[in-house]
Tab-separated table of C-alpha atoms in Angstrom:
chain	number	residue	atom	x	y	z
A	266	UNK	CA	81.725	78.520	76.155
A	267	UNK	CA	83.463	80.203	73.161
A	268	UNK	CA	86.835	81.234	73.047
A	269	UNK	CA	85.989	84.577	71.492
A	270	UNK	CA	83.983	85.295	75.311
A	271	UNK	CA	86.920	83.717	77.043
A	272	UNK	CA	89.217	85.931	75.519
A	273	UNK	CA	87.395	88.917	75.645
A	274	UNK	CA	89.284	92.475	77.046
A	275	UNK	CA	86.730	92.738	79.796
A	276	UNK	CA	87.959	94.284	82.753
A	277	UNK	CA	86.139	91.601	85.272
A	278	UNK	CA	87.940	90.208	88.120
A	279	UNK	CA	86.469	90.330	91.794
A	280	UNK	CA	88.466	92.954	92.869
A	281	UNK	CA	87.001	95.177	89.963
A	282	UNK	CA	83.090	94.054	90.563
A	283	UNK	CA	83.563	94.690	94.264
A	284	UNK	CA	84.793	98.026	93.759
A	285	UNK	CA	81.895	98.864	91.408
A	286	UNK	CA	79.151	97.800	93.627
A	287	UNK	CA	81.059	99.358	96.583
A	288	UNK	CA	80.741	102.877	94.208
A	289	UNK	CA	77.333	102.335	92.736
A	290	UNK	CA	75.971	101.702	96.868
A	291	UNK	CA	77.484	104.144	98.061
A	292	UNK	CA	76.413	106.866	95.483
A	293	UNK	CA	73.076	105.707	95.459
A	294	UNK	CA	73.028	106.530	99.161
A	295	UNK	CA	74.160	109.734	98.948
A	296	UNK	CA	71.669	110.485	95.660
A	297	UNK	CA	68.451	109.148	97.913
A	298	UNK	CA	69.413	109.979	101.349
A	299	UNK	CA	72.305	113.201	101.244
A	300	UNK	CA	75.714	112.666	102.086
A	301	UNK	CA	75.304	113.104	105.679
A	302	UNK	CA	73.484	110.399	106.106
A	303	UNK	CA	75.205	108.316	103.432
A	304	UNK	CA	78.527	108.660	105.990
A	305	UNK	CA	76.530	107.879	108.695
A	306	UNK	CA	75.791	104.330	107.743
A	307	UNK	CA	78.988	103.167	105.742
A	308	UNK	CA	80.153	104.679	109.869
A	309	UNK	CA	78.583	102.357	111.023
A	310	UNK	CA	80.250	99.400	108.652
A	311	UNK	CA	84.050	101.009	109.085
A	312	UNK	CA	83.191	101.084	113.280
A	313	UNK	CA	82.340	97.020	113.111
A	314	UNK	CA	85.530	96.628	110.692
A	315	UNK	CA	88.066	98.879	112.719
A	316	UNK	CA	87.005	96.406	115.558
A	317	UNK	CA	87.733	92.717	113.654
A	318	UNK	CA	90.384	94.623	111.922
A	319	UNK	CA	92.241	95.684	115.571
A	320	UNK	CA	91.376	92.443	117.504
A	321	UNK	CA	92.943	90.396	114.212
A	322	UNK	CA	96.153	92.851	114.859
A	323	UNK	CA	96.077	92.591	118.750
A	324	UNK	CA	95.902	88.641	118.568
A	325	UNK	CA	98.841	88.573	115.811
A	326	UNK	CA	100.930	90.473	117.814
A	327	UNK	CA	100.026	88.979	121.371
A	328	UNK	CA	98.923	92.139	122.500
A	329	UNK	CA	96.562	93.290	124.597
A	330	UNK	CA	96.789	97.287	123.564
A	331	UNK	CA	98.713	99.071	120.919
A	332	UNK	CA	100.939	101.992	121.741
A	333	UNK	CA	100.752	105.117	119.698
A	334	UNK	CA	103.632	104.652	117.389
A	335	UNK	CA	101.974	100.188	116.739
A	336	UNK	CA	98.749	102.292	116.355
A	337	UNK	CA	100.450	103.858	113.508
A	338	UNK	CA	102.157	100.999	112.336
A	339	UNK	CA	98.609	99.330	112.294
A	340	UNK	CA	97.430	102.030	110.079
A	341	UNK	CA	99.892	102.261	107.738
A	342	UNK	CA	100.173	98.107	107.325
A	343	UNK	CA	96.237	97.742	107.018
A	344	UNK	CA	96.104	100.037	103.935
A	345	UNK	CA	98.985	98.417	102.600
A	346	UNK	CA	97.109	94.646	103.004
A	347	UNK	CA	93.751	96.279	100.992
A	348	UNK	CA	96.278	98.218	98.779
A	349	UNK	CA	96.556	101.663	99.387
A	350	UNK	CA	99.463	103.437	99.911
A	351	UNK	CA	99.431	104.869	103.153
A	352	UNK	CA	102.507	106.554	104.734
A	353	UNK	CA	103.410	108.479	108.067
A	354	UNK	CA	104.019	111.907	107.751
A	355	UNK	CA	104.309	113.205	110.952
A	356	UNK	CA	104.327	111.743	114.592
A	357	UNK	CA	103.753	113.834	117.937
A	358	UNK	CA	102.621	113.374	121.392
A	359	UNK	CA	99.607	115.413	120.198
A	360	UNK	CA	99.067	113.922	116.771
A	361	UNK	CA	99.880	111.347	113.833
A	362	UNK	CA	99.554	112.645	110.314
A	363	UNK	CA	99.202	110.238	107.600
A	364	UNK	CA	99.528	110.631	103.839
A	365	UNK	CA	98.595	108.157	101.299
A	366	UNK	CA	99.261	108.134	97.597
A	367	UNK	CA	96.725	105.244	96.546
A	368	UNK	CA	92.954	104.908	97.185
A	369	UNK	CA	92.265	101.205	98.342
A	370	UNK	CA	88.742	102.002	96.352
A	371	UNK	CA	91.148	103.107	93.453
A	372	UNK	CA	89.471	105.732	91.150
A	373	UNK	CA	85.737	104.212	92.125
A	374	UNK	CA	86.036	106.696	95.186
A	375	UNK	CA	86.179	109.801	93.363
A	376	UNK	CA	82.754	111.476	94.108
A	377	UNK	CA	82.066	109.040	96.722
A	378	UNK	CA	83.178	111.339	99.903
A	379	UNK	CA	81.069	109.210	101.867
A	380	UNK	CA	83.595	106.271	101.520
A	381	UNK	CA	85.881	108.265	103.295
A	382	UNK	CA	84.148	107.381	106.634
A	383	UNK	CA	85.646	104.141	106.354
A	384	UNK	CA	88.901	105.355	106.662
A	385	UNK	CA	88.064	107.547	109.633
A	386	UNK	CA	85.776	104.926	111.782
A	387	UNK	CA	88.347	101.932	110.976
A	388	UNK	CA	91.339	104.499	111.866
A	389	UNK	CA	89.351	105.748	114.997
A	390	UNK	CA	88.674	102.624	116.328
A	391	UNK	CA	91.749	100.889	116.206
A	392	UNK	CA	93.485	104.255	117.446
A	393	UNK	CA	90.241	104.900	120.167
A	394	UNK	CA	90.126	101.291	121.594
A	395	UNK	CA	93.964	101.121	121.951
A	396	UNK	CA	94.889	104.943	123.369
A	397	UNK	CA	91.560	105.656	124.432
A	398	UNK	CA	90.658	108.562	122.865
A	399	UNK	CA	90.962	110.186	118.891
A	400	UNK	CA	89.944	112.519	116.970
A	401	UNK	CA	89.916	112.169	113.362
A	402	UNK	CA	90.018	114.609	110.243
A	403	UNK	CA	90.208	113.480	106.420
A	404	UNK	CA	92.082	116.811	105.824
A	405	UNK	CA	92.447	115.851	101.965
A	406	UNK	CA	91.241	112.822	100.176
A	407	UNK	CA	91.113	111.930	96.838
A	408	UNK	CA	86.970	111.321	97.117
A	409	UNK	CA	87.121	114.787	96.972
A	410	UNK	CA	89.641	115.005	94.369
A	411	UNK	CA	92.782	115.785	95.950
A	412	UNK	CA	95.855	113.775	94.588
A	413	UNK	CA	95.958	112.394	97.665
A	414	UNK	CA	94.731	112.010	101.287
A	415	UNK	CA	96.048	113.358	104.378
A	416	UNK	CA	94.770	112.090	107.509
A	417	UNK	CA	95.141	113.442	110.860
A	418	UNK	CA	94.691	111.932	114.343
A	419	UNK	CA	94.681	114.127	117.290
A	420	UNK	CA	94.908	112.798	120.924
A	421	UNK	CA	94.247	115.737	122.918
A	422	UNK	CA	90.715	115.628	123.900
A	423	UNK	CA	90.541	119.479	124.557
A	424	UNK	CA	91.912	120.146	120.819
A	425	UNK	CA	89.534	122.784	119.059
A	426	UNK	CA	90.188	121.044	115.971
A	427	UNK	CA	87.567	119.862	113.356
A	428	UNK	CA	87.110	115.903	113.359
A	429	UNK	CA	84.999	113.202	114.586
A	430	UNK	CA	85.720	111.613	117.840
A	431	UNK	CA	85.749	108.596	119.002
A	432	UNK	CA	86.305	106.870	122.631
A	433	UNK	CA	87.736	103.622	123.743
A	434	UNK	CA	88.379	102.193	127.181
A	435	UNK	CA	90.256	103.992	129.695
């Protein structure tokens, strides 16, 4: 191969292609099918991640459940692994608020809202299957073109807040 290829100022690397596809998918699902229905099946992906993703955590740690503060622990640390730049802004009884700085997707999510449903199923999963109940709201993301995100997790089931919910064992 020549050395003028080799040496090329391509911006190629896996990472990079990944992210691409990841962008190109999901906008060609929201072009064809809408963006409802676009979030509805990259749901589906983040629900079967958010599970792997919590049993990998649970086995690490020897666990068999997280509490609410690990849960947010989890969160924070799993962004940080796929590099984003998630950070706790507020913790209640009621609710955890997370912020985050950096999209994991990096600027390929902008205009791809329906990526954000990654974030929420692989959030409400770990968060659902460990406290038994969540409800989560992408209050600001950067799909959307925020400078950031802010995500919010409520536990009270009788909350009249907007978000999707999601159930785990008793």
């Amino acid at each position: 191969m020549s050395n003028n290829i080799q040496q090329a100022p391509i911006l190629l690397n896996r990472d990079n292609f990944f992210r691409q596809m990841l962008r190109h998918l999901s906008g060609t699902l929201q072009d064809v099918i809408g963006l409802h229905e676009a979030e509805g099946f990259i749901a589906l992906v983040g629900q079967k991640i958010g599970d792997e993703i919590n049993q990998e955590y649970l086995q690490a740690l020897q666990l068999d459940r997280l509490n609410k503060t690990q849960v947010a622990e989890v969160l924070v640390d799993l962004k940080k692994r796929i590099q984003g730049d998630f950070y706790v802004i507020e913790e209640t009884d009621h609710k955890i608020v997370l912020g985050n700085r950096q999209c994991p997707f990096g600027d390929k999510v902008i205009g791809r809202e329906a990526l954000c449903m990654m974030t929420s199923n692989v959030f409400g999963v770990i968060a659902a299957e460990n406290l038994s109940y969540v409800k989560v709201n992408i209050d600001e993301s950067i799909a959307r073109g925020h400078s950031g995100c802010k995500v919010t997790l409520y536990f009270d089931p009788d909350s009249s807040v907007e978000g999707i919910e999601y159930y785990g064992p008793e």
